[in-house]
Structure formats: C-alpha cells, structure tokens
C-alpha cells in the first residue's frame, strides 16, 4: 500500500482535495474476506477524515457472502435494527486506481466501534500484531495466491447456470511461458498495475491446471501484507473484467483439478528490522529456538482453529492426498507435502510457509491465526514433537494426525476448544463460530452447482 504516517493525515487530505475525481472508493472487509464498499463524495470523505470516522451499515457483519442475513448472531442481525457502525478510515492505505482515472481508494476497519471492534477482521490483526510488538518481535508476512481464469463474464456464467465454465487456456501446463503468451496483455497488466499500487510481485506464472496462475507478493510487515492480499484479489478480478475474463479464487472449483492455495510466508525479526529471529547458523537446520517454538505453536493450535484457514464448505475439498494441499498436522524441511514447510537457505530468507490456507481465505483472519498460534508456542515455550516431522511423502505417513475433513467438524472442534478464545478473544470467536455454523447450514449438496454458485466469483 502507499504508506503515510498518521501525522501526515493533512498530506492525504491535500492529495484527495487535488484529485480530479468527484468521488472516492472506500471499503471495509466482511467476515468472509469480501471487500464491501461505497463510492463516496469527495466532500463526505474529507469531513470523515477530519473526524476519523464514518457510518457504515451494521449489516456488514450481519449477512453472509450471498447477502442472506444471519439469524443466529448477536453482534448484528434483525434484532439490532441494523444501525450504522462507526468505521475508521485508515489514511495509511491510500492508493489510486489507475484504470479508474487514478481515483483515490481507502480501506477502513472498526477499531473504534463499541460493538464491532472485537469482531472486525482487520482490527483483530492489528491487535495480534501489537502482541508481537510487545514481545519485541516484528512479523514479516507475504501471501502467494493461485487462481483460475475463465473466458467468461458474470452474465455469461449466470446464463450457463454455472455449468462448464470455459478455461482461459486448456491443459495442464505449469510454469508455461508459452501459455502465458496467449494472454500476455492481461498478465502484464496485473504485474505492472500491482507494482504501481505498491503491491510488488516476486513472480507470476502458470500453475498446473486449465487457465490457472500463481502470484507471489513480496514480503512486508504484517499489516501491510494483509492489506496487500485483500487488495490483490480485488485488483486481479477487476483487471480480468476488462479483458472479459472471470478470475476465481475458489479453493476447489473442479474435483478433477488441483485446488487453489494462498500459502502464507512468515518470519519474525527484531524491532529494528535488522535480524531474522528465525535464523540460527549454529543449528543443523538453521532454525532458532524462537522459530521452533513458533512452529510448534502453529502445529499445536492448527486443529483447534482450522476454519480461520479453511472458512467455506468448499475449502475442505482441497485437502486431498497427492493434490499439493496438506492433509495432516505435519512439518518438514523444504517439504511441499506437509502443512508447514520450513525454508532455511540463509539469514535473510529463512521462514515458515503455511500451506494449509486456500485462496478463499479472509487474509486478515488467516494471518491473524498464523501469527497468534505461533506466538502461543513462544509464550508457552512449546517443543516440536517428533511425530509431526516428515522427511519424505506426508501423504504416505499413516501415523500423522489428519486435519478435519469438513467445515462442520472443523467448526465444532474450534467451538469446543479453549485455545481459540485464548488466541482471539471470546467475542470474536463467538461471532465467527456462529457465522461458520450458518455457512454449513446453508450447504445443500443436492442442489446442482451449489458451491460454484456460492463461491465461484465472490470469494
């Protein structure tokens, strides 16, 4: 994101005042990780920036991904009358949209709202990040997304009843420069536009599957990385629209094809940003004690908080042996069959890759869960268990504990575990669990294409 200090709010106000745009994009993120926003008049935004707050309908956390209002939640619902909540406009998130005449775009959260401050995903991330700061730790994170592309529009797919969407390119052809050349304007625009938005990519390439790509965002501090991830998905979708392409971040749109991941790369540094605290050259695997404790915490907490990484009914279709997605509570050195992959080449790049999240994550919640569970291991000085380490194919290891196999089981495990409350607070967990229970109850497998209709474009 384009960074500014809070003390430079006047500079942001001045930039908006000088903008030729008559309206401003403003968005917040709902519990499913979908940006919900408005086009606001310049005058309204400028007044809100001076006060620091703006009204946003309470329904933002009171409905599901398809705008069906929850009937089982306390924080928002018909019983509240859906009043306005108080959204905070974060000037640190200011970007300009190049394909919309450089229109200013700002992200907000609910850190100052009496009801929503405990359940807002972005606020949760900020709070957990502060816990790391208080321990003298600077979290550095990055997301790498896989997504499928189709020669469709929302209208054409709707008219097809979400049947047989046409892939952008045919065939299983990972790391293909040839296939990329067929749509090079689209691919180049994604790469170049993201750089212009200060969301730099380390790489972009085809994955194995029909019309599927993977992009790795360059690592940054935690809050910036999460904002970059949420904007990345929207930017890709909007650019795709311009080429009559539909980009889908659904975890598993086709059972015969690999799913789409959102691997999270993580490391901890000192507060001066000068030393990678995961690296220890005296250890045979270059792993510091801090890294081992962090890794142990993530393994320990994983089965108790899985819906934070796999939030939809469709998420669990991705966890199939031999599919490049993990199916067990496991870790390994440079092992892509495990849930957690240790990457340990040198002091600059030693990190943990969390391979459980799918592309359908809410980045704020997934990164919150990753950091909170790692800090849990540090606070409790947890040790790595020998029975979680894998040297070889984790899919063939029958001794490993398996991940829950559907959203119902995973949500039940989280609801019954005290660990979730310790990590995220009672109010957040209560609301989040209720939304996942709702999501499972909406599932009607007998309805043809239910998952495609619900998740294909929106997630």
PDB file of N, CA, C and O in Angstrom, residues 99 145-149 186-187 189-191 193-194 197 199 201 204 213-215 217 228-249:
ATOM      1  N   UNK A  99      -6.900   2.331 -13.488  1.00  0.00           N
ATOM      2  CA  UNK A  99      -7.865   2.131 -14.568  1.00  0.00           C
ATOM      3  C   UNK A  99      -9.163   2.915 -14.324  1.00  0.00           C
ATOM      4  O   UNK A  99     -10.102   2.838 -15.091  1.00  0.00           O
ATOM      5  N   UNK A 145      -0.862 -16.407  -4.014  1.00  0.00           N
ATOM      6  CA  UNK A 145      -2.198 -16.861  -4.401  1.00  0.00           C
ATOM      7  C   UNK A 145      -2.158 -17.655  -5.702  1.00  0.00           C
ATOM      8  O   UNK A 145      -1.442 -17.308  -6.641  1.00  0.00           O
ATOM      9  N   UNK A 146      -2.979 -18.694  -5.752  1.00  0.00           N
ATOM     10  CA  UNK A 146      -3.303 -19.381  -7.002  1.00  0.00           C
ATOM     11  C   UNK A 146      -4.754 -19.064  -7.337  1.00  0.00           C
ATOM     12  O   UNK A 146      -5.603 -18.976  -6.441  1.00  0.00           O
ATOM     13  N   UNK A 147      -5.046 -18.889  -8.622  1.00  0.00           N
ATOM     14  CA  UNK A 147      -6.426 -18.643  -9.019  1.00  0.00           C
ATOM     15  C   UNK A 147      -6.626 -19.092 -10.461  1.00  0.00           C
ATOM     16  O   UNK A 147      -5.711 -19.070 -11.264  1.00  0.00           O
ATOM     17  N   UNK A 148      -7.840 -19.519 -10.745  1.00  0.00           N
ATOM     18  CA  UNK A 148      -8.211 -19.948 -12.097  1.00  0.00           C
ATOM     19  C   UNK A 148      -8.830 -18.788 -12.861  1.00  0.00           C
ATOM     20  O   UNK A 148      -9.504 -17.929 -12.293  1.00  0.00           O
ATOM     21  N   UNK A 149      -8.613 -18.776 -14.171  1.00  0.00           N
ATOM     22  CA  UNK A 149      -9.133 -17.736 -15.058  1.00  0.00           C
ATOM     23  C   UNK A 149      -9.995 -18.367 -16.146  1.00  0.00           C
ATOM     24  O   UNK A 149      -9.635 -19.415 -16.694  1.00  0.00           O
ATOM     25  N   UNK A 186      -3.055  -9.190 -20.501  1.00  0.00           N
ATOM     26  CA  UNK A 186      -3.716  -9.384 -19.200  1.00  0.00           C
ATOM     27  C   UNK A 186      -2.687  -9.640 -18.109  1.00  0.00           C
ATOM     28  O   UNK A 186      -2.702  -8.998 -17.050  1.00  0.00           O
ATOM     29  N   UNK A 187      -1.753 -10.537 -18.360  1.00  0.00           N
ATOM     30  CA  UNK A 187      -0.746 -10.889 -17.367  1.00  0.00           C
ATOM     31  C   UNK A 187       0.176  -9.703 -17.081  1.00  0.00           C
ATOM     32  O   UNK A 187       0.487  -9.403 -15.921  1.00  0.00           O
ATOM     33  N   UNK A 189      -0.496  -6.583 -17.430  1.00  0.00           N
ATOM     34  CA  UNK A 189      -1.207  -5.524 -16.721  1.00  0.00           C
ATOM     35  C   UNK A 189      -1.346  -5.847 -15.238  1.00  0.00           C
ATOM     36  O   UNK A 189      -1.241  -4.951 -14.391  1.00  0.00           O
ATOM     37  N   UNK A 190      -1.575  -7.105 -14.912  1.00  0.00           N
ATOM     38  CA  UNK A 190      -1.619  -7.491 -13.498  1.00  0.00           C
ATOM     39  C   UNK A 190      -0.288  -7.171 -12.820  1.00  0.00           C
ATOM     40  O   UNK A 190      -0.239  -6.523 -11.769  1.00  0.00           O
ATOM     41  N   UNK A 191       0.799  -7.612 -13.437  1.00  0.00           N
ATOM     42  CA  UNK A 191       2.129  -7.423 -12.847  1.00  0.00           C
ATOM     43  C   UNK A 191       2.442  -5.930 -12.699  1.00  0.00           C
ATOM     44  O   UNK A 191       2.873  -5.464 -11.627  1.00  0.00           O
ATOM     45  N   UNK A 193       0.381  -3.217 -12.882  1.00  0.00           N
ATOM     46  CA  UNK A 193      -0.551  -2.442 -12.062  1.00  0.00           C
ATOM     47  C   UNK A 193      -0.306  -2.673 -10.580  1.00  0.00           C
ATOM     48  O   UNK A 193      -0.338  -1.727  -9.783  1.00  0.00           O
ATOM     49  N   UNK A 194      -0.044  -3.896 -10.206  1.00  0.00           N
ATOM     50  CA  UNK A 194       0.230  -4.182  -8.801  1.00  0.00           C
ATOM     51  C   UNK A 194       1.486  -3.453  -8.331  1.00  0.00           C
ATOM     52  O   UNK A 194       1.539  -2.937  -7.210  1.00  0.00           O
ATOM     53  N   UNK A 197       0.644   0.013  -7.631  1.00  0.00           N
ATOM     54  CA  UNK A 197      -0.118   0.136  -6.386  1.00  0.00           C
ATOM     55  C   UNK A 197       0.724  -0.201  -5.160  1.00  0.00           C
ATOM     56  O   UNK A 197       0.200  -0.300  -4.059  1.00  0.00           O
ATOM     57  N   UNK A 199       2.160  -3.018  -4.556  1.00  0.00           N
ATOM     58  CA  UNK A 199       1.951  -4.420  -4.187  1.00  0.00           C
ATOM     59  C   UNK A 199       2.857  -5.229  -5.110  1.00  0.00           C
ATOM     60  O   UNK A 199       2.396  -5.902  -6.043  1.00  0.00           O
ATOM     61  N   UNK A 201       5.124  -7.913  -6.961  1.00  0.00           N
ATOM     62  CA  UNK A 201       5.153  -9.366  -7.063  1.00  0.00           C
ATOM     63  C   UNK A 201       6.592  -9.841  -7.230  1.00  0.00           C
ATOM     64  O   UNK A 201       7.377  -9.245  -7.968  1.00  0.00           O
ATOM     65  N   UNK A 204       5.181 -14.424 -11.141  1.00  0.00           N
ATOM     66  CA  UNK A 204       3.843 -14.742 -11.647  1.00  0.00           C
ATOM     67  C   UNK A 204       4.014 -15.798 -12.728  1.00  0.00           C
ATOM     68  O   UNK A 204       4.816 -15.631 -13.646  1.00  0.00           O
ATOM     69  N   UNK A 213      -3.139 -19.550 -12.593  1.00  0.00           N
ATOM     70  CA  UNK A 213      -1.905 -18.805 -12.363  1.00  0.00           C
ATOM     71  C   UNK A 213      -1.594 -18.742 -10.871  1.00  0.00           C
ATOM     72  O   UNK A 213      -2.483 -18.925 -10.019  1.00  0.00           O
ATOM     73  N   UNK A 214      -0.321 -18.474 -10.582  1.00  0.00           N
ATOM     74  CA  UNK A 214       0.107 -18.221  -9.212  1.00  0.00           C
ATOM     75  C   UNK A 214       0.929 -16.948  -9.178  1.00  0.00           C
ATOM     76  O   UNK A 214       1.757 -16.708 -10.064  1.00  0.00           O
ATOM     77  N   UNK A 215       0.699 -16.123  -8.163  1.00  0.00           N
ATOM     78  CA  UNK A 215       1.463 -14.891  -7.978  1.00  0.00           C
ATOM     79  C   UNK A 215       1.955 -14.819  -6.544  1.00  0.00           C
ATOM     80  O   UNK A 215       1.201 -15.098  -5.601  1.00  0.00           O
ATOM     81  N   UNK A 217       3.411 -12.364  -3.727  1.00  0.00           N
ATOM     82  CA  UNK A 217       3.591 -10.981  -3.314  1.00  0.00           C
ATOM     83  C   UNK A 217       4.862 -10.869  -2.475  1.00  0.00           C
ATOM     84  O   UNK A 217       5.155 -11.731  -1.650  1.00  0.00           O
ATOM     85  N   UNK A 228      -2.311  -5.797   1.392  1.00  0.00           N
ATOM     86  CA  UNK A 228      -1.916  -6.121   0.020  1.00  0.00           C
ATOM     87  C   UNK A 228      -2.669  -7.343  -0.492  1.00  0.00           C
ATOM     88  O   UNK A 228      -3.094  -7.392  -1.651  1.00  0.00           O
ATOM     89  N   UNK A 229      -2.837  -8.335   0.376  1.00  0.00           N
ATOM     90  CA  UNK A 229      -3.516  -9.570  -0.037  1.00  0.00           C
ATOM     91  C   UNK A 229      -4.976  -9.317  -0.379  1.00  0.00           C
ATOM     92  O   UNK A 229      -5.495  -9.836  -1.374  1.00  0.00           O
ATOM     93  N   UNK A 230      -5.641  -8.509   0.443  1.00  0.00           N
ATOM     94  CA  UNK A 230      -7.069  -8.264   0.198  1.00  0.00           C
ATOM     95  C   UNK A 230      -7.263  -7.427  -1.070  1.00  0.00           C
ATOM     96  O   UNK A 230      -8.180  -7.658  -1.863  1.00  0.00           O
ATOM     97  N   UNK A 231      -6.349  -6.463  -1.287  1.00  0.00           N
ATOM     98  CA  UNK A 231      -6.428  -5.639  -2.491  1.00  0.00           C
ATOM     99  C   UNK A 231      -6.045  -6.448  -3.725  1.00  0.00           C
ATOM    100  O   UNK A 231      -6.621  -6.288  -4.807  1.00  0.00           O
ATOM    101  N   UNK A 232      -5.073  -7.353  -3.575  1.00  0.00           N
ATOM    102  CA  UNK A 232      -4.628  -8.181  -4.695  1.00  0.00           C
ATOM    103  C   UNK A 232      -5.812  -8.899  -5.348  1.00  0.00           C
ATOM    104  O   UNK A 232      -5.974  -8.877  -6.578  1.00  0.00           O
ATOM    105  N   UNK A 233      -6.638  -9.536  -4.539  1.00  0.00           N
ATOM    106  CA  UNK A 233      -7.740 -10.307  -5.097  1.00  0.00           C
ATOM    107  C   UNK A 233      -8.712  -9.418  -5.875  1.00  0.00           C
ATOM    108  O   UNK A 233      -9.171  -9.772  -6.962  1.00  0.00           O
ATOM    109  N   UNK A 234      -9.000  -8.254  -5.321  1.00  0.00           N
ATOM    110  CA  UNK A 234      -9.916  -7.336  -5.994  1.00  0.00           C
ATOM    111  C   UNK A 234      -9.316  -6.775  -7.276  1.00  0.00           C
ATOM    112  O   UNK A 234      -9.989  -6.688  -8.313  1.00  0.00           O
ATOM    113  N   UNK A 235      -8.045  -6.407  -7.217  1.00  0.00           N
ATOM    114  CA  UNK A 235      -7.378  -5.852  -8.398  1.00  0.00           C
ATOM    115  C   UNK A 235      -7.361  -6.870  -9.531  1.00  0.00           C
ATOM    116  O   UNK A 235      -7.676  -6.543 -10.688  1.00  0.00           O
ATOM    117  N   UNK A 236      -7.003  -8.111  -9.228  1.00  0.00           N
ATOM    118  CA  UNK A 236      -6.972  -9.151 -10.255  1.00  0.00           C
ATOM    119  C   UNK A 236      -8.357  -9.338 -10.874  1.00  0.00           C
ATOM    120  O   UNK A 236      -8.508  -9.422 -12.102  1.00  0.00           O
ATOM    121  N   UNK A 237      -9.390  -9.375 -10.038  1.00  0.00           N
ATOM    122  CA  UNK A 237     -10.746  -9.556 -10.557  1.00  0.00           C
ATOM    123  C   UNK A 237     -11.173  -8.386 -11.446  1.00  0.00           C
ATOM    124  O   UNK A 237     -11.799  -8.579 -12.492  1.00  0.00           O
ATOM    125  N   UNK A 238     -10.838  -7.170 -11.020  1.00  0.00           N
ATOM    126  CA  UNK A 238     -11.252  -6.003 -11.801  1.00  0.00           C
ATOM    127  C   UNK A 238     -10.495  -5.903 -13.119  1.00  0.00           C
ATOM    128  O   UNK A 238     -11.070  -5.548 -14.153  1.00  0.00           O
ATOM    129  N   UNK A 239      -9.204  -6.207 -13.104  1.00  0.00           N
ATOM    130  CA  UNK A 239      -8.446  -6.216 -14.356  1.00  0.00           C
ATOM    131  C   UNK A 239      -8.977  -7.308 -15.282  1.00  0.00           C
ATOM    132  O   UNK A 239      -9.134  -7.100 -16.488  1.00  0.00           O
ATOM    133  N   UNK A 240      -9.287  -8.454 -14.712  1.00  0.00           N
ATOM    134  CA  UNK A 240      -9.829  -9.556 -15.516  1.00  0.00           C
ATOM    135  C   UNK A 240     -11.122  -9.138 -16.219  1.00  0.00           C
ATOM    136  O   UNK A 240     -11.327  -9.447 -17.402  1.00  0.00           O
ATOM    137  N   UNK A 241     -11.997  -8.435 -15.498  1.00  0.00           N
ATOM    138  CA  UNK A 241     -13.240  -7.956 -16.103  1.00  0.00           C
ATOM    139  C   UNK A 241     -12.973  -7.185 -17.394  1.00  0.00           C
ATOM    140  O   UNK A 241     -13.715  -7.299 -18.374  1.00  0.00           O
ATOM    141  N   UNK A 242     -11.922  -6.371 -17.388  1.00  0.00           N
ATOM    142  CA  UNK A 242     -11.636  -5.519 -18.543  1.00  0.00           C
ATOM    143  C   UNK A 242     -11.279  -6.334 -19.785  1.00  0.00           C
ATOM    144  O   UNK A 242     -11.369  -5.842 -20.906  1.00  0.00           O
ATOM    145  N   UNK A 243     -10.856  -7.578 -19.582  1.00  0.00           N
ATOM    146  CA  UNK A 243     -10.497  -8.465 -20.689  1.00  0.00           C
ATOM    147  C   UNK A 243     -11.557  -9.543 -20.912  1.00  0.00           C
ATOM    148  O   UNK A 243     -11.307 -10.527 -21.597  1.00  0.00           O
ATOM    149  N   UNK A 244     -12.732  -9.336 -20.323  1.00  0.00           N
ATOM    150  CA  UNK A 244     -13.818 -10.327 -20.371  1.00  0.00           C
ATOM    151  C   UNK A 244     -13.314 -11.687 -19.892  1.00  0.00           C
ATOM    152  O   UNK A 244     -13.579 -12.725 -20.499  1.00  0.00           O
ATOM    153  N   UNK A 245     -12.573 -11.620 -18.803  1.00  0.00           N
ATOM    154  CA  UNK A 245     -12.074 -12.805 -18.107  1.00  0.00           C
ATOM    155  C   UNK A 245     -12.668 -12.802 -16.712  1.00  0.00           C
ATOM    156  O   UNK A 245     -12.826 -11.742 -16.097  1.00  0.00           O
ATOM    157  N   UNK A 246     -13.022 -13.970 -16.218  1.00  0.00           N
ATOM    158  CA  UNK A 246     -13.505 -14.075 -14.851  1.00  0.00           C
ATOM    159  C   UNK A 246     -12.455 -14.820 -14.035  1.00  0.00           C
ATOM    160  O   UNK A 246     -12.091 -15.950 -14.362  1.00  0.00           O
ATOM    161  N   UNK A 247     -11.937 -14.161 -12.999  1.00  0.00           N
ATOM    162  CA  UNK A 247     -10.918 -14.747 -12.128  1.00  0.00           C
ATOM    163  C   UNK A 247     -11.599 -15.321 -10.895  1.00  0.00           C
ATOM    164  O   UNK A 247     -12.386 -14.638 -10.238  1.00  0.00           O
ATOM    165  N   UNK A 248     -11.297 -16.573 -10.574  1.00  0.00           N
ATOM    166  CA  UNK A 248     -11.917 -17.248  -9.432  1.00  0.00           C
ATOM    167  C   UNK A 248     -10.861 -17.680  -8.419  1.00  0.00           C
ATOM    168  O   UNK A 248      -9.896 -18.364  -8.769  1.00  0.00           O
ATOM    169  N   UNK A 249     -11.086 -17.297  -7.165  1.00  0.00           N
ATOM    170  CA  UNK A 249     -10.221 -17.705  -6.060  1.00  0.00           C
ATOM    171  C   UNK A 249     -10.881 -18.789  -5.221  1.00  0.00           C
ATOM    172  O   UNK A 249     -10.508 -19.002  -4.062  1.00  0.00           O
TER     173      UNK A 249
END
